[in-house]
GROMACS .gro file of C-alpha atoms in nm:
model
  509
    1UNK     CA    1 -13.938  11.471   4.788
    2UNK     CA    2 -14.075  11.642   4.496
    3UNK     CA    3 -14.199  11.433   4.211
    4UNK     CA    4 -14.250  11.049   4.224
    5UNK     CA    5 -13.924  10.884   4.139
    6UNK     CA    6 -13.559  11.004   4.078
    7UNK     CA    7 -13.406  10.938   3.751
    8UNK     CA    8 -13.209  10.618   3.754
    9UNK     CA    9 -12.847  10.570   3.763
   10UNK     CA   10 -12.844  10.431   3.406
   11UNK     CA   11 -13.056  10.707   3.262
   12UNK     CA   12 -12.813  10.963   3.420
   13UNK     CA   13 -12.515  10.778   3.290
   14UNK     CA   14 -12.658  10.794   2.932
   15UNK     CA   15 -12.742  11.161   2.986
   16UNK     CA   16 -12.387  11.229   3.083
   17UNK     CA   17 -12.250  11.040   2.790
   18UNK     CA   18 -12.470  11.238   2.561
   19UNK     CA   19 -12.348  11.560   2.702
   20UNK     CA   20 -11.998  11.461   2.677
   21UNK     CA   21 -12.024  11.328   2.323
   22UNK     CA   22 -12.176  11.688   2.227
   23UNK     CA   23 -11.862  11.835   2.364
   24UNK     CA   24 -11.646  11.585   2.158
   25UNK     CA   25 -11.529  11.402   2.473
   26UNK     CA   26 -11.497  11.039   2.551
   27UNK     CA   27 -11.449  10.949   2.912
   28UNK     CA   28 -11.112  10.811   2.975
   29UNK     CA   29 -11.214  10.473   3.137
   30UNK     CA   30 -10.975  10.313   3.397
   31UNK     CA   31 -10.889  10.307   3.764
   32UNK     CA   32 -10.804  10.556   4.046
   33UNK     CA   33 -11.106  10.808   4.004
   34UNK     CA   34 -11.478  10.752   4.026
   35UNK     CA   35 -11.747  10.977   3.873
   36UNK     CA   36 -12.066  10.961   4.090
   37UNK     CA   37 -12.373  11.154   4.081
   38UNK     CA   38 -12.548  11.289   4.405
   39UNK     CA   39 -12.876  11.254   4.260
   40UNK     CA   40 -12.871  10.880   4.318
   41UNK     CA   41 -12.529  10.871   4.535
   42UNK     CA   42 -12.417  10.590   4.279
   43UNK     CA   43 -12.128  10.542   4.058
   44UNK     CA   44 -12.155  10.640   3.691
   45UNK     CA   45 -11.792  10.569   3.567
   46UNK     CA   46 -11.458  10.446   3.679
   47UNK     CA   47 -11.198  10.674   3.535
   48UNK     CA   48 -10.823  10.674   3.470
   49UNK     CA   49 -10.678  10.899   3.716
   50UNK     CA   50 -10.385  11.129   3.615
   51UNK     CA   51 -10.033  10.982   3.742
   52UNK     CA   52  -9.755  11.157   3.879
   53UNK     CA   53  -9.564  11.121   3.573
   54UNK     CA   54  -9.838  11.243   3.346
   55UNK     CA   55  -9.894  11.550   3.574
   56UNK     CA   56  -9.517  11.632   3.521
   57UNK     CA   57  -9.551  11.600   3.162
   58UNK     CA   58  -9.849  11.822   3.158
   59UNK     CA   59  -9.690  12.093   3.360
   60UNK     CA   60  -9.362  12.071   3.136
   61UNK     CA   61  -9.578  12.114   2.812
   62UNK     CA   62  -9.774  12.414   2.967
   63UNK     CA   63  -9.434  12.569   3.063
   64UNK     CA   64  -9.308  12.514   2.709
   65UNK     CA   65  -9.609  12.664   2.561
   66UNK     CA   66  -9.584  12.958   2.765
   67UNK     CA   67  -9.266  13.058   2.600
   68UNK     CA   68  -9.473  13.112   2.261
   69UNK     CA   69  -9.797  13.225   2.418
   70UNK     CA   70  -9.657  13.516   2.627
   71UNK     CA   71  -9.523  13.682   2.292
   72UNK     CA   72  -9.863  13.630   2.111
   73UNK     CA   73 -10.047  13.958   2.089
   74UNK     CA   74 -10.305  13.984   2.358
   75UNK     CA   75 -10.603  14.054   2.118
   76UNK     CA   76 -10.479  13.718   1.943
   77UNK     CA   77 -10.502  13.562   2.267
   78UNK     CA   78 -10.853  13.684   2.313
   79UNK     CA   79 -10.949  13.526   2.000
   80UNK     CA   80 -10.904  13.181   2.171
   81UNK     CA   81 -11.136  13.305   2.456
   82UNK     CA   82 -11.380  13.438   2.213
   83UNK     CA   83 -11.391  13.111   2.047
   84UNK     CA   84 -11.439  12.916   2.388
   85UNK     CA   85 -11.730  13.134   2.465
   86UNK     CA   86 -11.887  13.060   2.124
   87UNK     CA   87 -11.846  12.694   2.219
   88UNK     CA   88 -12.006  12.741   2.571
   89UNK     CA   89 -12.310  12.906   2.414
   90UNK     CA   90 -12.355  12.620   2.176
   91UNK     CA   91 -12.328  12.351   2.452
   92UNK     CA   92 -12.493  12.533   2.720
   93UNK     CA   93 -12.763  12.279   2.792
   94UNK     CA   94 -12.541  11.972   2.766
   95UNK     CA   95 -12.286  12.132   3.001
   96UNK     CA   96 -12.551  12.240   3.249
   97UNK     CA   97 -12.670  11.873   3.232
   98UNK     CA   98 -12.332  11.757   3.373
   99UNK     CA   99 -12.320  12.018   3.624
  100UNK     CA  100 -12.660  11.897   3.755
  101UNK     CA  101 -12.556  11.522   3.731
  102UNK     CA  102 -12.205  11.575   3.907
  103UNK     CA  103 -12.280  11.842   4.156
  104UNK     CA  104 -12.665  11.824   4.201
  105UNK     CA  105 -12.756  12.163   4.108
  106UNK     CA  106 -13.106  12.237   4.025
  107UNK     CA  107 -13.160  12.321   3.646
  108UNK     CA  108 -13.165  12.700   3.646
  109UNK     CA  109 -12.862  12.701   3.871
  110UNK     CA  110 -12.676  12.487   3.641
  111UNK     CA  111 -12.787  12.678   3.335
  112UNK     CA  112 -12.675  13.009   3.539
  113UNK     CA  113 -12.321  12.850   3.603
  114UNK     CA  114 -12.258  12.814   3.225
  115UNK     CA  115 -12.406  13.155   3.158
  116UNK     CA  116 -12.147  13.273   3.412
  117UNK     CA  117 -11.883  13.126   3.202
  118UNK     CA  118 -11.998  13.278   2.901
  119UNK     CA  119 -12.024  13.605   3.061
  120UNK     CA  120 -11.646  13.608   3.188
  121UNK     CA  121 -11.546  13.502   2.820
  122UNK     CA  122 -11.709  13.823   2.704
  123UNK     CA  123 -11.508  13.998   2.977
  124UNK     CA  124 -11.187  13.853   2.902
  125UNK     CA  125 -11.190  13.926   2.520
  126UNK     CA  126 -11.257  14.300   2.601
  127UNK     CA  127 -10.978  14.276   2.857
  128UNK     CA  128 -10.734  14.148   2.610
  129UNK     CA  129 -10.744  14.497   2.461
  130UNK     CA  130 -10.724  14.669   2.780
  131UNK     CA  131 -10.400  14.529   2.978
  132UNK     CA  132 -10.313  14.890   3.058
  133UNK     CA  133 -10.002  15.029   3.220
  134UNK     CA  134  -9.949  15.374   3.339
  135UNK     CA  135  -9.715  15.670   3.282
  136UNK     CA  136  -9.565  15.838   3.591
  137UNK     CA  137  -9.442  16.182   3.642
  138UNK     CA  138  -9.051  16.156   3.657
  139UNK     CA  139  -8.838  16.378   3.878
  140UNK     CA  140  -8.574  16.378   3.654
  141UNK     CA  141  -8.567  16.601   3.317
  142UNK     CA  142  -8.562  16.405   2.990
  143UNK     CA  143  -8.692  16.087   3.152
  144UNK     CA  144  -9.009  15.878   3.112
  145UNK     CA  145  -9.111  15.678   3.393
  146UNK     CA  146  -9.393  15.399   3.342
  147UNK     CA  147  -9.526  15.052   3.448
  148UNK     CA  148  -9.594  14.775   3.214
  149UNK     CA  149  -9.748  14.428   3.278
  150UNK     CA  150  -9.640  14.103   3.137
  151UNK     CA  151  -9.730  13.748   3.135
  152UNK     CA  152  -9.666  13.561   3.457
  153UNK     CA  153  -9.611  13.195   3.332
  154UNK     CA  154  -9.794  12.861   3.420
  155UNK     CA  155 -10.126  12.918   3.645
  156UNK     CA  156 -10.227  12.620   3.850
  157UNK     CA  157 -10.594  12.611   3.890
  158UNK     CA  158 -10.741  12.405   4.164
  159UNK     CA  159 -11.124  12.427   4.185
  160UNK     CA  160 -11.394  12.278   4.410
  161UNK     CA  161 -11.703  12.082   4.340
  162UNK     CA  162 -11.990  12.339   4.400
  163UNK     CA  163 -11.900  12.548   4.109
  164UNK     CA  164 -11.728  12.288   3.914
  165UNK     CA  165 -11.706  12.492   3.596
  166UNK     CA  166 -11.741  12.859   3.655
  167UNK     CA  167 -11.451  12.914   3.887
  168UNK     CA  168 -11.218  12.740   3.618
  169UNK     CA  169 -11.357  12.980   3.364
  170UNK     CA  170 -11.279  13.294   3.590
  171UNK     CA  171 -10.921  13.186   3.618
  172UNK     CA  172 -10.861  13.037   3.270
  173UNK     CA  173 -11.019  13.329   3.065
  174UNK     CA  174 -10.824  13.587   3.233
  175UNK     CA  175 -10.488  13.378   3.256
  176UNK     CA  176 -10.507  13.294   2.878
  177UNK     CA  177 -10.558  13.674   2.773
  178UNK     CA  178 -10.297  13.779   3.014
  179UNK     CA  179 -10.057  13.545   2.833
  180UNK     CA  180 -10.037  13.260   3.091
  181UNK     CA  181 -10.091  12.899   3.028
  182UNK     CA  182 -10.299  12.672   3.260
  183UNK     CA  183 -10.297  12.348   3.433
  184UNK     CA  184 -10.623  12.263   3.587
  185UNK     CA  185 -10.685  12.010   3.885
  186UNK     CA  186 -11.056  12.004   3.947
  187UNK     CA  187 -11.236  11.857   4.207
  188UNK     CA  188 -11.241  11.469   4.222
  189UNK     CA  189 -11.622  11.479   4.271
  190UNK     CA  190 -11.664  11.665   3.904
  191UNK     CA  191 -11.440  11.501   3.646
  192UNK     CA  192 -11.712  11.474   3.364
  193UNK     CA  193 -11.794  11.849   3.349
  194UNK     CA  194 -11.397  11.936   3.384
  195UNK     CA  195 -11.332  11.691   3.098
  196UNK     CA  196 -11.619  11.873   2.887
  197UNK     CA  197 -11.484  12.209   2.957
  198UNK     CA  198 -11.154  12.109   2.877
  199UNK     CA  199 -11.234  11.926   2.565
  200UNK     CA  200 -11.419  12.249   2.436
  201UNK     CA  201 -11.100  12.464   2.521
  202UNK     CA  202 -10.911  12.217   2.307
  203UNK     CA  203 -11.151  12.253   2.037
  204UNK     CA  204 -11.126  12.644   2.057
  205UNK     CA  205 -10.754  12.617   2.045
  206UNK     CA  206 -10.760  12.402   1.737
  207UNK     CA  207 -10.991  12.634   1.558
  208UNK     CA  208 -10.799  12.946   1.618
  209UNK     CA  209 -10.441  12.802   1.569
  210UNK     CA  210 -10.336  12.812   1.934
  211UNK     CA  211 -10.110  12.562   2.094
  212UNK     CA  212 -10.310  12.289   2.260
  213UNK     CA  213 -10.062  12.301   2.557
  214UNK     CA  214 -10.182  12.635   2.680
  215UNK     CA  215 -10.423  12.452   2.891
  216UNK     CA  216 -10.381  12.103   3.037
  217UNK     CA  217 -10.626  11.880   3.268
  218UNK     CA  218 -10.529  11.684   3.566
  219UNK     CA  219 -10.810  11.445   3.683
  220UNK     CA  220 -10.668  11.305   4.012
  221UNK     CA  221 -10.679  11.318   4.383
  222UNK     CA  222 -10.483  11.486   4.647
  223UNK     CA  223 -10.165  11.367   4.555
  224UNK     CA  224 -10.146  11.539   4.224
  225UNK     CA  225 -10.280  11.842   4.376
  226UNK     CA  226  -9.997  11.861   4.610
  227UNK     CA  227  -9.752  11.807   4.306
  228UNK     CA  228  -9.906  12.103   4.129
  229UNK     CA  229  -9.887  12.313   4.440
  230UNK     CA  230  -9.518  12.218   4.493
  231UNK     CA  231  -9.382  12.262   4.131
  232UNK     CA  232  -9.150  12.571   4.083
  233UNK     CA  233  -9.263  12.575   3.722
  234UNK     CA  234  -9.616  12.694   3.815
  235UNK     CA  235  -9.588  13.067   3.885
  236UNK     CA  236  -9.928  13.104   4.027
  237UNK     CA  237 -10.167  12.856   4.221
  238UNK     CA  238 -10.525  12.975   4.239
  239UNK     CA  239 -10.690  12.745   4.482
  240UNK     CA  240 -11.059  12.736   4.583
  241UNK     CA  241 -11.167  12.520   4.895
  242UNK     CA  242 -11.176  12.499   5.250
  243UNK     CA  243 -10.957  12.732   5.490
  244UNK     CA  244 -10.797  12.412   5.617
  245UNK     CA  245 -10.687  12.346   5.246
  246UNK     CA  246 -10.567  12.702   5.229
  247UNK     CA  247 -10.355  12.678   5.511
  248UNK     CA  248 -10.161  12.383   5.350
  249UNK     CA  249 -10.140  12.549   4.985
  250UNK     CA  250 -10.035  12.898   5.106
  251UNK     CA  251  -9.707  12.827   5.302
  252UNK     CA  252  -9.599  12.559   5.051
  253UNK     CA  253  -9.621  12.793   4.751
  254UNK     CA  254  -9.470  13.071   4.977
  255UNK     CA  255  -9.182  12.845   5.048
  256UNK     CA  256  -9.073  12.836   4.681
  257UNK     CA  257  -9.162  13.209   4.640
  258UNK     CA  258  -9.451  13.153   4.402
  259UNK     CA  259  -9.790  13.341   4.426
  260UNK     CA  260 -10.101  13.187   4.564
  261UNK     CA  261 -10.474  13.338   4.491
  262UNK     CA  262 -10.681  13.193   4.764
  263UNK     CA  263 -11.060  13.159   4.777
  264UNK     CA  264 -11.157  12.979   5.104
  265UNK     CA  265 -11.418  12.934   5.352
  266UNK     CA  266 -11.724  13.195   5.407
  267UNK     CA  267 -11.930  13.238   5.702
  268UNK     CA  268 -12.156  13.490   5.545
  269UNK     CA  269 -12.410  13.706   5.754
  270UNK     CA  270 -12.718  13.936   5.641
  271UNK     CA  271 -12.846  14.205   5.889
  272UNK     CA  272 -13.208  14.273   5.888
  273UNK     CA  273 -13.314  14.617   6.036
  274UNK     CA  274 -13.664  14.744   6.144
  275UNK     CA  275 -13.683  14.953   5.818
  276UNK     CA  276 -13.626  14.675   5.589
  277UNK     CA  277 -13.869  14.576   5.324
  278UNK     CA  278 -13.942  14.233   5.483
  279UNK     CA  279 -14.080  14.088   5.155
  280UNK     CA  280 -13.776  14.167   4.970
  281UNK     CA  281 -13.547  14.044   5.271
  282UNK     CA  282 -13.738  13.719   5.290
  283UNK     CA  283 -13.680  13.643   4.906
  284UNK     CA  284 -13.314  13.726   4.927
  285UNK     CA  285 -13.259  13.525   5.239
  286UNK     CA  286 -13.431  13.203   5.137
  287UNK     CA  287 -13.231  13.191   4.811
  288UNK     CA  288 -12.902  13.284   4.980
  289UNK     CA  289 -12.937  13.033   5.251
  290UNK     CA  290 -13.120  12.744   5.069
  291UNK     CA  291 -13.000  12.780   4.719
  292UNK     CA  292 -12.736  12.519   4.613
  293UNK     CA  293 -12.855  12.321   4.909
  294UNK     CA  294 -12.639  12.550   5.114
  295UNK     CA  295 -12.326  12.452   4.931
  296UNK     CA  296 -12.186  12.787   4.794
  297UNK     CA  297 -11.893  12.974   4.943
  298UNK     CA  298 -12.127  13.262   4.969
  299UNK     CA  299 -12.428  13.078   5.114
  300UNK     CA  300 -12.599  13.279   5.384
  301UNK     CA  301 -12.519  13.088   5.726
  302UNK     CA  302 -12.590  13.367   5.972
  303UNK     CA  303 -12.901  13.594   5.983
  304UNK     CA  304 -12.885  13.891   6.247
  305UNK     CA  305 -13.212  14.041   6.299
  306UNK     CA  306 -13.311  14.335   6.517
  307UNK     CA  307 -13.483  14.195   6.834
  308UNK     CA  308 -13.811  14.396   6.770
  309UNK     CA  309 -13.876  14.217   6.432
  310UNK     CA  310 -13.682  13.896   6.491
  311UNK     CA  311 -14.012  13.684   6.587
  312UNK     CA  312 -14.188  13.806   6.272
  313UNK     CA  313 -13.904  13.743   6.045
  314UNK     CA  314 -13.844  13.383   6.180
  315UNK     CA  315 -14.209  13.292   6.170
  316UNK     CA  316 -14.229  13.393   5.797
  317UNK     CA  317 -13.898  13.232   5.716
  318UNK     CA  318 -14.005  12.895   5.889
  319UNK     CA  319 -14.338  12.907   5.678
  320UNK     CA  320 -14.109  12.967   5.358
  321UNK     CA  321 -13.887  12.672   5.448
  322UNK     CA  322 -14.164  12.430   5.520
  323UNK     CA  323 -14.286  12.492   5.144
  324UNK     CA  324 -13.933  12.442   4.995
  325UNK     CA  325 -13.943  12.166   4.711
  326UNK     CA  326 -13.677  11.923   4.760
  327UNK     CA  327 -13.573  11.639   4.531
  328UNK     CA  328 -13.465  11.565   4.174
  329UNK     CA  329 -13.271  11.885   4.049
  330UNK     CA  330 -13.378  11.805   3.711
  331UNK     CA  331 -13.740  11.800   3.788
  332UNK     CA  332 -13.942  12.134   3.725
  333UNK     CA  333 -14.021  12.313   4.067
  334UNK     CA  334 -13.747  12.168   4.259
  335UNK     CA  335 -13.558  12.426   4.445
  336UNK     CA  336 -13.320  12.224   4.663
  337UNK     CA  337 -13.116  11.943   4.524
  338UNK     CA  338 -12.908  11.685   4.696
  339UNK     CA  339 -12.599  11.727   4.911
  340UNK     CA  340 -12.273  11.621   4.745
  341UNK     CA  341 -12.225  11.304   4.978
  342UNK     CA  342 -12.371  11.129   5.255
  343UNK     CA  343 -12.080  11.263   5.468
  344UNK     CA  344 -12.213  11.603   5.408
  345UNK     CA  345 -12.550  11.524   5.562
  346UNK     CA  346 -12.364  11.368   5.861
  347UNK     CA  347 -12.148  11.695   5.902
  348UNK     CA  348 -12.498  11.872   5.896
  349UNK     CA  349 -12.653  11.664   6.141
  350UNK     CA  350 -12.339  11.683   6.386
  351UNK     CA  351 -12.365  12.060   6.348
  352UNK     CA  352 -12.704  12.078   6.441
  353UNK     CA  353 -12.665  11.851   6.760
  354UNK     CA  354 -12.373  12.081   6.851
  355UNK     CA  355 -12.606  12.400   6.797
  356UNK     CA  356 -12.859  12.222   7.043
  357UNK     CA  357 -12.568  12.164   7.281
  358UNK     CA  358 -12.464  12.517   7.285
  359UNK     CA  359 -12.823  12.642   7.351
  360UNK     CA  360 -12.986  12.675   7.007
  361UNK     CA  361 -13.321  12.548   6.912
  362UNK     CA  362 -13.389  12.394   6.555
  363UNK     CA  363 -13.720  12.563   6.438
  364UNK     CA  364 -13.741  12.375   6.108
  365UNK     CA  365 -13.570  12.125   5.896
  366UNK     CA  366 -13.243  11.931   5.946
  367UNK     CA  367 -13.379  11.599   5.860
  368UNK     CA  368 -13.260  11.393   5.598
  369UNK     CA  369 -13.499  11.283   5.344
  370UNK     CA  370 -13.440  10.938   5.211
  371UNK     CA  371 -13.541  10.835   4.846
  372UNK     CA  372 -13.671  10.494   4.830
  373UNK     CA  373 -13.534  10.464   4.489
  374UNK     CA  374 -13.189  10.594   4.584
  375UNK     CA  375 -13.096  10.516   4.953
  376UNK     CA  376 -12.733  10.638   4.889
  377UNK     CA  377 -12.817  10.995   4.806
  378UNK     CA  378 -12.825  11.259   5.072
  379UNK     CA  379 -13.138  11.495   5.044
  380UNK     CA  380 -13.135  11.723   5.346
  381UNK     CA  381 -13.429  11.969   5.459
  382UNK     CA  382 -13.267  12.317   5.505
  383UNK     CA  383 -13.264  12.413   5.879
  384UNK     CA  384 -13.339  12.738   6.072
  385UNK     CA  385 -13.169  12.742   6.423
  386UNK     CA  386 -13.254  13.001   6.669
  387UNK     CA  387 -12.934  13.081   6.878
  388UNK     CA  388 -12.887  13.278   7.219
  389UNK     CA  389 -12.546  13.406   7.093
  390UNK     CA  390 -12.279  13.347   6.835
  391UNK     CA  391 -12.119  13.034   6.972
  392UNK     CA  392 -11.833  12.809   6.849
  393UNK     CA  393 -12.068  12.626   6.603
  394UNK     CA  394 -12.184  12.934   6.461
  395UNK     CA  395 -11.861  13.064   6.405
  396UNK     CA  396 -11.754  12.785   6.202
  397UNK     CA  397 -11.857  12.697   5.830
  398UNK     CA  398 -12.073  12.387   5.787
  399UNK     CA  399 -12.116  12.339   5.433
  400UNK     CA  400 -12.479  12.259   5.435
  401UNK     CA  401 -12.817  12.445   5.427
  402UNK     CA  402 -12.829  12.558   5.823
  403UNK     CA  403 -12.928  12.912   5.894
  404UNK     CA  404 -12.846  13.024   6.249
  405UNK     CA  405 -13.056  13.317   6.364
  406UNK     CA  406 -12.913  13.602   6.608
  407UNK     CA  407 -13.054  13.913   6.733
  408UNK     CA  408 -12.908  14.254   6.799
  409UNK     CA  409 -13.018  14.581   6.984
  410UNK     CA  410 -12.831  14.855   6.790
  411UNK     CA  411 -12.656  14.874   6.464
  412UNK     CA  412 -12.309  14.887   6.582
  413UNK     CA  413 -12.389  14.539   6.761
  414UNK     CA  414 -12.497  14.405   6.426
  415UNK     CA  415 -12.182  14.498   6.246
  416UNK     CA  416 -11.982  14.366   6.546
  417UNK     CA  417 -12.169  14.022   6.512
  418UNK     CA  418 -12.126  14.034   6.127
  419UNK     CA  419 -11.730  14.093   6.191
  420UNK     CA  420 -11.681  13.851   6.464
  421UNK     CA  421 -11.606  13.532   6.285
  422UNK     CA  422 -11.272  13.420   6.132
  423UNK     CA  423 -11.405  13.416   5.776
  424UNK     CA  424 -11.470  13.739   5.572
  425UNK     CA  425 -11.625  13.648   5.231
  426UNK     CA  426 -11.973  13.794   5.195
  427UNK     CA  427 -12.224  13.994   5.378
  428UNK     CA  428 -12.531  14.209   5.337
  429UNK     CA  429 -12.784  14.435   5.505
  430UNK     CA  430 -13.152  14.481   5.451
  431UNK     CA  431 -13.243  14.837   5.528
  432UNK     CA  432 -13.449  15.131   5.429
  433UNK     CA  433 -13.234  15.356   5.617
  434UNK     CA  434 -12.961  15.519   5.394
  435UNK     CA  435 -12.743  15.609   5.695
  436UNK     CA  436 -12.747  15.234   5.786
  437UNK     CA  437 -12.663  15.147   5.428
  438UNK     CA  438 -12.368  15.381   5.407
  439UNK     CA  439 -12.244  15.264   5.743
  440UNK     CA  440 -12.253  14.904   5.655
  441UNK     CA  441 -12.018  14.990   5.355
  442UNK     CA  442 -11.776  15.214   5.525
  443UNK     CA  443 -11.429  15.149   5.647
  444UNK     CA  444 -11.563  15.047   5.998
  445UNK     CA  445 -11.852  14.878   5.859
  446UNK     CA  446 -11.856  14.505   5.714
  447UNK     CA  447 -11.507  14.350   5.694
  448UNK     CA  448 -11.582  14.122   5.415
  449UNK     CA  449 -11.465  14.129   5.038
  450UNK     CA  450 -11.837  14.143   4.933
  451UNK     CA  451 -12.081  14.360   5.100
  452UNK     CA  452 -12.428  14.421   4.963
  453UNK     CA  453 -12.723  14.637   5.049
  454UNK     CA  454 -13.076  14.491   5.013
  455UNK     CA  455 -12.963  14.172   4.832
  456UNK     CA  456 -12.860  13.850   4.971
  457UNK     CA  457 -12.486  13.712   5.013
  458UNK     CA  458 -12.480  13.482   4.694
  459UNK     CA  459 -12.511  13.543   4.348
  460UNK     CA  460 -12.228  13.765   4.241
  461UNK     CA  461 -12.179  13.916   3.884
  462UNK     CA  462 -11.852  13.869   3.698
  463UNK     CA  463 -11.796  14.242   3.658
  464UNK     CA  464 -11.681  14.286   4.015
  465UNK     CA  465 -11.389  14.106   4.172
  466UNK     CA  466 -11.482  13.817   4.363
  467UNK     CA  467 -11.330  13.720   4.710
  468UNK     CA  468 -11.277  13.775   5.083
  469UNK     CA  469 -11.065  13.869   5.368
  470UNK     CA  470 -10.935  13.708   5.684
  471UNK     CA  471 -10.965  13.326   5.652
  472UNK     CA  472 -11.099  13.364   5.332
  473UNK     CA  473 -10.759  13.414   5.187
  474UNK     CA  474 -10.748  13.762   5.046
  475UNK     CA  475 -10.762  13.652   4.687
  476UNK     CA  476 -10.951  13.817   4.401
  477UNK     CA  477 -11.086  13.657   4.092
  478UNK     CA  478 -11.326  13.735   3.785
  479UNK     CA  479 -11.395  14.109   3.725
  480UNK     CA  480 -11.269  14.455   3.794
  481UNK     CA  481 -10.876  14.451   3.822
  482UNK     CA  482 -10.830  14.076   3.920
  483UNK     CA  483 -10.623  14.037   3.582
  484UNK     CA  484 -10.329  14.170   3.767
  485UNK     CA  485 -10.306  13.857   3.983
  486UNK     CA  486 -10.213  13.680   3.645
  487UNK     CA  487  -9.935  13.904   3.541
  488UNK     CA  488  -9.615  14.074   3.658
  489UNK     CA  489  -9.541  14.433   3.688
  490UNK     CA  490  -9.230  14.600   3.548
  491UNK     CA  491  -9.138  14.963   3.621
  492UNK     CA  492  -8.958  15.134   3.327
  493UNK     CA  493  -8.726  15.425   3.326
  494UNK     CA  494  -8.647  15.572   2.993
  495UNK     CA  495  -8.367  15.837   2.980
  496UNK     CA  496  -8.419  16.018   2.612
  497UNK     CA  497  -8.182  16.316   2.730
  498UNK     CA  498  -7.816  16.332   2.667
  499UNK     CA  499  -7.744  16.345   3.049
  500UNK     CA  500  -7.726  16.088   3.322
  501UNK     CA  501  -7.932  16.229   3.593
  502UNK     CA  502  -7.960  16.043   3.930
  503UNK     CA  503  -8.289  16.030   4.136
  504UNK     CA  504  -8.310  16.222   4.461
  505UNK     CA  505  -8.038  16.477   4.324
  506UNK     CA  506  -7.746  16.227   4.401
  507UNK     CA  507  -7.434  16.334   4.260
  508UNK     CA  508  -7.170  16.063   4.166
  509UNK     CA  509  -6.854  16.116   3.959
   0.00000   0.00000   0.00000
């Protein structure tokens, strides 16, 4: 463990209250929901959980506000998001405190998450003047054929603990400028940062004269999440979580003919070729595999190395892993903070046991580091496991810092290994060979939604659409044309002639 002691729970509680106060938020104390910190594994506050009737009221309020918000000019809707971005900038440090306290992220990653929120607000403000349709050539004289885009309705956002603020902002900033209203059900593990974000958006709405009901927050458990998913007043459900969760959400939304945007599991791989710059590759691999204590959806979980360089790459990785500072995420120099719960540490141990049973060898890490002053916390040593082949445990996602190392003989085999898992979120290749790089990005290369060259699998920018294929769900959030998920398309035909001309030369009457 880095440092001598962890901060005490009382000190963390005071820091959380100070951050909430700066955002203008007072915790809603009560029953039904517990705010904990993975730094010590202990309870910070007992909070009031949103009831079913309160959730129904929130959805109704958002649906009512939509009728006004959809006709507000898009640039005026952008003013709300611009103000939110200003408030995020003003409270970046306090919000990062809450991310670290509730999710266990090291300081630089927590600050990076808030910066990501600021960036998407900037993107969305520009987008508010660029919700472009198109003009299409009509086959009929005196006719104009066009497409236009209109607000969709209430967007329900269900987010996970690992990016407790950024994923909300991806959805909310875009949904608001698109003319939708938002109902947010965050992870039960992160009610404090969720309350702060919601409070700042409420303040932004007041500052610009927008209806407060354009955004509502539901702090509750699974039951209220299911209520949101099943409510026909919610036009879109954007859900981030496990593939198991997506299997439940997708069919329920489809059954009521709603839309779903799913960001689910990832089992991401990097290929390292003989021509790779190994210094560059090692830096990218260690961050992607051990950053956020292995709890990103884009975390590197499989390393596919050419057999001629595998021993050297593994040896150097083991040396780097043994030096990783683990401990208090607030402490300067710490690179690996805690797992979110003790149960996550147990799942990591179970996966390592299965890997060994399937022929793997743990080369480094895998132990749980117990802090004398926080026995309930789960600090785990990132692990590297050499595997003989891509076995069942390798094909399954374990949300913990485990890196499985596989070898390949030729590049086609490497791509096949990359693609031979159910998930399809992120991937990368480290190579100095342009043909290999282009082959990896080609239609018969990586089958993932994110494919990188000479960087790791994590750390996406907001300008590009984020999401994956196969069991990752197929959804796209954040940049590029992801805004279209939050709008409905209308095809328009305008006849400005004095004759009624039918398409396809049909004659009638």
